[in-house]
Amino acid sequence: MPSRRTIVFVGFDGVQPLDLVGPHEVFAGADQLLATPAFAGTPGSTAGYRLIIAGHRTTEFQGESGLLLRATHTFDQLNGVVIDTLVIPGGNGAHQMADDPDFVEGVGALAMRARRVATVCTGTFIAAAAGLLRGRQVTTHWARAAQLQRRFDDITVDAEAIWRRDGEVWSSAGVTSGMDLALAIVEADHGSALAQEVARWLVMFLRRPGGQSQFAAPVWRPAAGHPCVR
């Protein structure tokens, strides 16, 4: 029987909690559904997901909003673990972590052992600093896209996409788009029926309409006064 795919989420102080928890819940939901009779014949149904949250040298870290989070492992404790997917979330702390050579080296070492790398929001800064995005087309939060492109001229940044795939490098825009990305990965691994069911339970679009420009500042205008017009 095939073993479950191990997905490792990188944790650090200043992470945006939804960047991590959102995709985590998508994969957890898929794993639970794969264990039910309804999805017994789904491609890869005997290989669900094993989820691990890993901190660099500690198992406790604080999200950018103050939420306390706990990892299950440190990076060193993952020696010997076969990693299918490495998920690198973003947040206000991502910029600082991208400038920490020890942390970046640790992330890079994990990525070298992973079949697939996925970034959420400004997790792209960490991945780019680790050399994981060289020559790739990626997306990130619309408000950080220009900064990412200026800092790393060896990548191509798409500021419009909700998520992108370039080979086995997957990237997504800000915050909740990490869930869109995770659904796309579930669909790639197990088919659209499972991804659609996960989306239904989470009350999400399987494929969100539109791109990031709908959220950018120039689009937002004062709301109309009349309730019917609003």
PDB file of C-alpha atoms in Angstrom, residues 29-225:
ATOM      1  CA  GLY A  29     -10.003  17.644   4.709  1.00  0.00           C
ATOM      2  CA  ALA A  30      -8.799  15.783   1.632  1.00  0.00           C
ATOM      3  CA  ASP A  31      -7.089  13.176   3.809  1.00  0.00           C
ATOM      4  CA  GLN A  32     -10.277  12.602   5.797  1.00  0.00           C
ATOM      5  CA  LEU A  33     -12.408  12.235   2.663  1.00  0.00           C
ATOM      6  CA  LEU A  34      -9.952   9.781   1.099  1.00  0.00           C
ATOM      7  CA  ALA A  35     -10.616   7.457   4.040  1.00  0.00           C
ATOM      8  CA  THR A  36     -14.346   7.292   3.259  1.00  0.00           C
ATOM      9  CA  PRO A  37     -16.010   4.699   0.978  1.00  0.00           C
ATOM     10  CA  ALA A  38     -17.188   7.450  -1.378  1.00  0.00           C
ATOM     11  CA  PHE A  39     -13.606   8.106  -2.483  1.00  0.00           C
ATOM     12  CA  ALA A  40     -12.191   4.597  -2.241  1.00  0.00           C
ATOM     13  CA  GLY A  41     -11.665   4.478  -6.008  1.00  0.00           C
ATOM     14  CA  THR A  42     -10.136   7.951  -6.318  1.00  0.00           C
ATOM     15  CA  PRO A  43      -6.701   8.036  -8.014  1.00  0.00           C
ATOM     16  CA  GLY A  44      -4.102   7.800  -5.271  1.00  0.00           C
ATOM     17  CA  SER A  45      -6.798   7.237  -2.646  1.00  0.00           C
ATOM     18  CA  THR A  46      -4.566   4.813  -0.761  1.00  0.00           C
ATOM     19  CA  ALA A  47      -2.013   7.600  -0.369  1.00  0.00           C
ATOM     20  CA  GLY A  48      -3.536  10.482   1.570  1.00  0.00           C
ATOM     21  CA  TYR A  49      -1.657  13.240   3.352  1.00  0.00           C
ATOM     22  CA  ARG A  50       0.502  13.260   6.459  1.00  0.00           C
ATOM     23  CA  LEU A  51       0.817  16.844   7.722  1.00  0.00           C
ATOM     24  CA  ILE A  52       3.823  18.175   9.629  1.00  0.00           C
ATOM     25  CA  ILE A  53       4.456  21.712  10.875  1.00  0.00           C
ATOM     26  CA  ALA A  54       8.164  22.358  11.383  1.00  0.00           C
ATOM     27  CA  GLY A  55       9.995  25.213  13.090  1.00  0.00           C
ATOM     28  CA  HIS A  56      13.641  25.980  12.472  1.00  0.00           C
ATOM     29  CA  ARG A  57      15.118  25.475  15.924  1.00  0.00           C
ATOM     30  CA  THR A  58      12.008  25.694  18.080  1.00  0.00           C
ATOM     31  CA  THR A  59       8.538  24.198  18.016  1.00  0.00           C
ATOM     32  CA  GLU A  60       6.830  27.368  19.218  1.00  0.00           C
ATOM     33  CA  PHE A  61       6.349  30.534  17.211  1.00  0.00           C
ATOM     34  CA  GLN A  62       4.017  33.512  17.094  1.00  0.00           C
ATOM     35  CA  GLY A  63       1.959  34.629  14.130  1.00  0.00           C
ATOM     36  CA  GLU A  64       2.010  38.227  12.984  1.00  0.00           C
ATOM     37  CA  SER A  65      -1.367  38.835  14.662  1.00  0.00           C
ATOM     38  CA  GLY A  66      -0.128  37.466  17.989  1.00  0.00           C
ATOM     39  CA  LEU A  67      -1.606  33.983  17.591  1.00  0.00           C
ATOM     40  CA  LEU A  68       0.616  31.393  19.254  1.00  0.00           C
ATOM     41  CA  LEU A  69       1.354  28.346  17.112  1.00  0.00           C
ATOM     42  CA  ARG A  70       3.112  25.070  17.860  1.00  0.00           C
ATOM     43  CA  ALA A  71       5.068  22.927  15.441  1.00  0.00           C
ATOM     44  CA  THR A  72       5.264  19.156  15.608  1.00  0.00           C
ATOM     45  CA  HIS A  73       8.951  19.016  14.652  1.00  0.00           C
ATOM     46  CA  THR A  74      12.061  21.103  14.212  1.00  0.00           C
ATOM     47  CA  PHE A  75      13.897  21.018  10.892  1.00  0.00           C
ATOM     48  CA  ASP A  76      16.572  18.709  12.339  1.00  0.00           C
ATOM     49  CA  GLN A  77      13.947  16.236  13.508  1.00  0.00           C
ATOM     50  CA  LEU A  78      12.863  15.704   9.903  1.00  0.00           C
ATOM     51  CA  ASN A  79      16.086  13.921   8.965  1.00  0.00           C
ATOM     52  CA  GLY A  80      15.099  10.766   7.147  1.00  0.00           C
ATOM     53  CA  VAL A  81      11.526  11.908   6.493  1.00  0.00           C
ATOM     54  CA  VAL A  82      10.544  11.646   2.823  1.00  0.00           C
ATOM     55  CA  ILE A  83       8.928  14.997   1.959  1.00  0.00           C
ATOM     56  CA  ASP A  84       6.424  15.150  -0.858  1.00  0.00           C
ATOM     57  CA  THR A  85       5.567  18.859  -0.589  1.00  0.00           C
ATOM     58  CA  LEU A  86       7.224  21.721   1.271  1.00  0.00           C
ATOM     59  CA  VAL A  87       4.838  24.614   1.957  1.00  0.00           C
ATOM     60  CA  ILE A  88       6.464  27.972   2.732  1.00  0.00           C
ATOM     61  CA  PRO A  89       3.926  30.495   4.083  1.00  0.00           C
ATOM     62  CA  GLY A  90       4.390  34.241   4.213  1.00  0.00           C
ATOM     63  CA  GLY A  91       3.625  37.060   6.626  1.00  0.00           C
ATOM     64  CA  ASN A  92       5.343  40.142   8.017  1.00  0.00           C
ATOM     65  CA  GLY A  93       8.100  37.937   9.402  1.00  0.00           C
ATOM     66  CA  ALA A  94       8.931  36.433   6.012  1.00  0.00           C
ATOM     67  CA  HIS A  95      11.087  39.394   4.976  1.00  0.00           C
ATOM     68  CA  GLN A  96      13.214  39.101   8.104  1.00  0.00           C
ATOM     69  CA  MET A  97      13.502  35.329   7.732  1.00  0.00           C
ATOM     70  CA  ALA A  98      14.571  35.751   4.099  1.00  0.00           C
ATOM     71  CA  ASP A  99      17.553  37.717   5.437  1.00  0.00           C
ATOM     72  CA  ASP A 100      18.491  35.006   7.959  1.00  0.00           C
ATOM     73  CA  PRO A 101      21.139  32.818   6.254  1.00  0.00           C
ATOM     74  CA  ASP A 102      20.793  29.986   8.759  1.00  0.00           C
ATOM     75  CA  PHE A 103      17.025  29.800   8.335  1.00  0.00           C
ATOM     76  CA  VAL A 104      17.220  30.102   4.549  1.00  0.00           C
ATOM     77  CA  GLU A 105      19.813  27.336   4.422  1.00  0.00           C
ATOM     78  CA  GLY A 106      17.531  25.124   6.506  1.00  0.00           C
ATOM     79  CA  VAL A 107      14.566  25.739   4.213  1.00  0.00           C
ATOM     80  CA  GLY A 108      16.725  25.069   1.179  1.00  0.00           C
ATOM     81  CA  ALA A 109      17.889  21.759   2.631  1.00  0.00           C
ATOM     82  CA  LEU A 110      14.290  20.667   3.195  1.00  0.00           C
ATOM     83  CA  ALA A 111      13.343  21.736  -0.330  1.00  0.00           C
ATOM     84  CA  MET A 112      16.144  19.677  -1.835  1.00  0.00           C
ATOM     85  CA  ARG A 113      14.453  16.592  -0.380  1.00  0.00           C
ATOM     86  CA  ALA A 114      10.936  17.560  -1.493  1.00  0.00           C
ATOM     87  CA  ARG A 115       9.234  16.564  -4.719  1.00  0.00           C
ATOM     88  CA  ARG A 116       7.294  19.804  -4.797  1.00  0.00           C
ATOM     89  CA  VAL A 117       7.611  23.291  -3.279  1.00  0.00           C
ATOM     90  CA  ALA A 118       4.622  25.575  -2.669  1.00  0.00           C
ATOM     91  CA  THR A 119       4.731  29.174  -1.465  1.00  0.00           C
ATOM     92  CA  VAL A 120       1.917  31.252  -0.031  1.00  0.00           C
ATOM     93  CA  CYS A 121       1.962  35.053  -0.184  1.00  0.00           C
ATOM     94  CA  THR A 122       5.400  36.450   0.772  1.00  0.00           C
ATOM     95  CA  GLY A 123       6.757  32.972   1.360  1.00  0.00           C
ATOM     96  CA  THR A 124       8.135  33.623  -2.124  1.00  0.00           C
ATOM     97  CA  PHE A 125      10.785  35.888  -0.560  1.00  0.00           C
ATOM     98  CA  ILE A 126      12.067  32.999   1.547  1.00  0.00           C
ATOM     99  CA  ALA A 127      11.973  30.558  -1.357  1.00  0.00           C
ATOM    100  CA  ALA A 128      13.710  33.023  -3.674  1.00  0.00           C
ATOM    101  CA  ALA A 129      16.409  33.730  -1.080  1.00  0.00           C
ATOM    102  CA  ALA A 130      17.004  29.974  -0.897  1.00  0.00           C
ATOM    103  CA  GLY A 131      17.439  29.831  -4.690  1.00  0.00           C
ATOM    104  CA  LEU A 132      14.312  27.708  -5.167  1.00  0.00           C
ATOM    105  CA  LEU A 133      12.617  30.010  -7.680  1.00  0.00           C
ATOM    106  CA  ARG A 134      15.485  30.759 -10.045  1.00  0.00           C
ATOM    107  CA  GLY A 135      14.216  30.956 -13.626  1.00  0.00           C
ATOM    108  CA  ARG A 136      10.611  30.338 -12.517  1.00  0.00           C
ATOM    109  CA  GLN A 137       7.391  32.247 -13.020  1.00  0.00           C
ATOM    110  CA  VAL A 138       5.696  32.836  -9.666  1.00  0.00           C
ATOM    111  CA  THR A 139       3.046  34.951  -8.020  1.00  0.00           C
ATOM    112  CA  THR A 140       2.845  36.613  -4.615  1.00  0.00           C
ATOM    113  CA  HIS A 141       0.642  39.145  -2.811  1.00  0.00           C
ATOM    114  CA  TRP A 142      -0.232  41.995  -5.200  1.00  0.00           C
ATOM    115  CA  ALA A 143       1.161  44.577  -2.748  1.00  0.00           C
ATOM    116  CA  ARG A 144       4.553  42.841  -2.629  1.00  0.00           C
ATOM    117  CA  ALA A 145       4.959  41.776  -6.264  1.00  0.00           C
ATOM    118  CA  ALA A 146       7.022  44.778  -7.408  1.00  0.00           C
ATOM    119  CA  GLN A 147       9.297  44.481  -4.381  1.00  0.00           C
ATOM    120  CA  LEU A 148       9.850  40.784  -5.052  1.00  0.00           C
ATOM    121  CA  GLN A 149      10.692  41.450  -8.696  1.00  0.00           C
ATOM    122  CA  ARG A 150      13.165  44.212  -7.796  1.00  0.00           C
ATOM    123  CA  ARG A 151      14.929  42.097  -5.209  1.00  0.00           C
ATOM    124  CA  PHE A 152      15.140  38.896  -7.251  1.00  0.00           C
ATOM    125  CA  ASP A 153      15.684  39.605 -10.933  1.00  0.00           C
ATOM    126  CA  ASP A 154      16.235  35.912 -11.700  1.00  0.00           C
ATOM    127  CA  ILE A 155      12.493  35.169 -11.400  1.00  0.00           C
ATOM    128  CA  THR A 156       9.404  36.417 -13.239  1.00  0.00           C
ATOM    129  CA  VAL A 157       6.626  37.714 -11.004  1.00  0.00           C
ATOM    130  CA  ASP A 158       2.996  37.565 -12.108  1.00  0.00           C
ATOM    131  CA  ALA A 159       1.080  40.048  -9.918  1.00  0.00           C
ATOM    132  CA  GLU A 160      -2.311  39.063 -11.342  1.00  0.00           C
ATOM    133  CA  ALA A 161      -2.562  35.305 -10.732  1.00  0.00           C
ATOM    134  CA  ILE A 162      -4.328  33.831  -7.699  1.00  0.00           C
ATOM    135  CA  TRP A 163      -1.919  30.904  -7.986  1.00  0.00           C
ATOM    136  CA  ARG A 164       0.625  29.628 -10.476  1.00  0.00           C
ATOM    137  CA  ARG A 165       2.408  26.396 -11.248  1.00  0.00           C
ATOM    138  CA  ASP A 166       5.808  26.260 -12.918  1.00  0.00           C
ATOM    139  CA  GLY A 167       6.910  22.640 -12.983  1.00  0.00           C
ATOM    140  CA  GLU A 168       6.985  21.420  -9.407  1.00  0.00           C
ATOM    141  CA  VAL A 169       7.096  24.950  -8.002  1.00  0.00           C
ATOM    142  CA  TRP A 170       3.661  26.232  -7.002  1.00  0.00           C
ATOM    143  CA  SER A 171       2.992  29.750  -5.706  1.00  0.00           C
ATOM    144  CA  SER A 172      -0.032  31.740  -4.600  1.00  0.00           C
ATOM    145  CA  ALA A 173      -1.111  35.272  -3.816  1.00  0.00           C
ATOM    146  CA  GLY A 174      -1.947  36.559  -0.360  1.00  0.00           C
ATOM    147  CA  VAL A 175      -3.504  34.869   2.651  1.00  0.00           C
ATOM    148  CA  THR A 176      -6.677  32.952   1.656  1.00  0.00           C
ATOM    149  CA  SER A 177      -5.301  32.204  -1.817  1.00  0.00           C
ATOM    150  CA  GLY A 178      -3.134  29.600  -0.125  1.00  0.00           C
ATOM    151  CA  MET A 179      -6.332  27.564   0.169  1.00  0.00           C
ATOM    152  CA  ASP A 180      -6.961  27.965  -3.564  1.00  0.00           C
ATOM    153  CA  LEU A 181      -3.436  26.688  -4.155  1.00  0.00           C
ATOM    154  CA  ALA A 182      -3.923  23.720  -1.836  1.00  0.00           C
ATOM    155  CA  LEU A 183      -7.169  22.804  -3.616  1.00  0.00           C
ATOM    156  CA  ALA A 184      -5.317  22.898  -6.945  1.00  0.00           C
ATOM    157  CA  ILE A 185      -2.668  20.561  -5.545  1.00  0.00           C
ATOM    158  CA  VAL A 186      -5.342  18.188  -4.214  1.00  0.00           C
ATOM    159  CA  GLU A 187      -6.957  18.217  -7.658  1.00  0.00           C
ATOM    160  CA  ALA A 188      -3.609  17.436  -9.305  1.00  0.00           C
ATOM    161  CA  ASP A 189      -2.983  14.580  -6.885  1.00  0.00           C
ATOM    162  CA  HIS A 190      -6.458  13.043  -6.631  1.00  0.00           C
ATOM    163  CA  GLY A 191      -8.763  14.526  -9.256  1.00  0.00           C
ATOM    164  CA  SER A 192     -11.450  17.182  -9.419  1.00  0.00           C
ATOM    165  CA  ALA A 193     -14.184  15.229  -7.621  1.00  0.00           C
ATOM    166  CA  LEU A 194     -12.229  15.131  -4.375  1.00  0.00           C
ATOM    167  CA  ALA A 195     -11.086  18.750  -4.682  1.00  0.00           C
ATOM    168  CA  GLN A 196     -14.672  19.825  -5.341  1.00  0.00           C
ATOM    169  CA  GLU A 197     -15.907  17.996  -2.249  1.00  0.00           C
ATOM    170  CA  VAL A 198     -13.241  19.620  -0.075  1.00  0.00           C
ATOM    171  CA  ALA A 199     -14.217  23.015  -1.495  1.00  0.00           C
ATOM    172  CA  ARG A 200     -17.896  22.342  -0.751  1.00  0.00           C
ATOM    173  CA  TRP A 201     -17.160  21.525   2.893  1.00  0.00           C
ATOM    174  CA  LEU A 202     -15.023  24.648   3.251  1.00  0.00           C
ATOM    175  CA  VAL A 203     -17.646  26.754   1.407  1.00  0.00           C
ATOM    176  CA  MET A 204     -15.133  27.808  -1.235  1.00  0.00           C
ATOM    177  CA  PHE A 205     -14.902  28.136  -4.978  1.00  0.00           C
ATOM    178  CA  LEU A 206     -12.947  25.280  -6.507  1.00  0.00           C
ATOM    179  CA  ARG A 207     -11.604  27.891  -8.905  1.00  0.00           C
ATOM    180  CA  ARG A 208     -11.960  31.459  -7.701  1.00  0.00           C
ATOM    181  CA  PRO A 209     -13.162  33.831 -10.429  1.00  0.00           C
ATOM    182  CA  GLY A 210     -10.959  36.741 -11.452  1.00  0.00           C
ATOM    183  CA  GLY A 211      -7.407  37.628 -10.545  1.00  0.00           C
ATOM    184  CA  GLN A 212      -5.639  39.721  -7.936  1.00  0.00           C
ATOM    185  CA  SER A 213      -6.366  43.049  -9.619  1.00  0.00           C
ATOM    186  CA  GLN A 214      -9.894  42.919  -8.196  1.00  0.00           C
ATOM    187  CA  PHE A 215      -8.360  43.361  -4.727  1.00  0.00           C
ATOM    188  CA  ALA A 216      -5.806  46.068  -5.550  1.00  0.00           C
ATOM    189  CA  ALA A 217      -6.361  49.563  -4.113  1.00  0.00           C
ATOM    190  CA  PRO A 218      -7.398  51.366  -7.366  1.00  0.00           C
ATOM    191  CA  VAL A 219     -10.381  49.037  -7.727  1.00  0.00           C
ATOM    192  CA  TRP A 220     -11.878  49.951  -4.357  1.00  0.00           C
ATOM    193  CA  ARG A 221     -14.193  52.943  -4.337  1.00  0.00           C
ATOM    194  CA  PRO A 222     -16.556  54.406  -1.725  1.00  0.00           C
ATOM    195  CA  ALA A 223     -19.688  52.283  -1.458  1.00  0.00           C
ATOM    196  CA  ALA A 224     -22.879  53.566  -3.044  1.00  0.00           C
ATOM    197  CA  GLY A 225     -25.268  55.185  -0.584  1.00  0.00           C
TER     198      GLY A 225
END
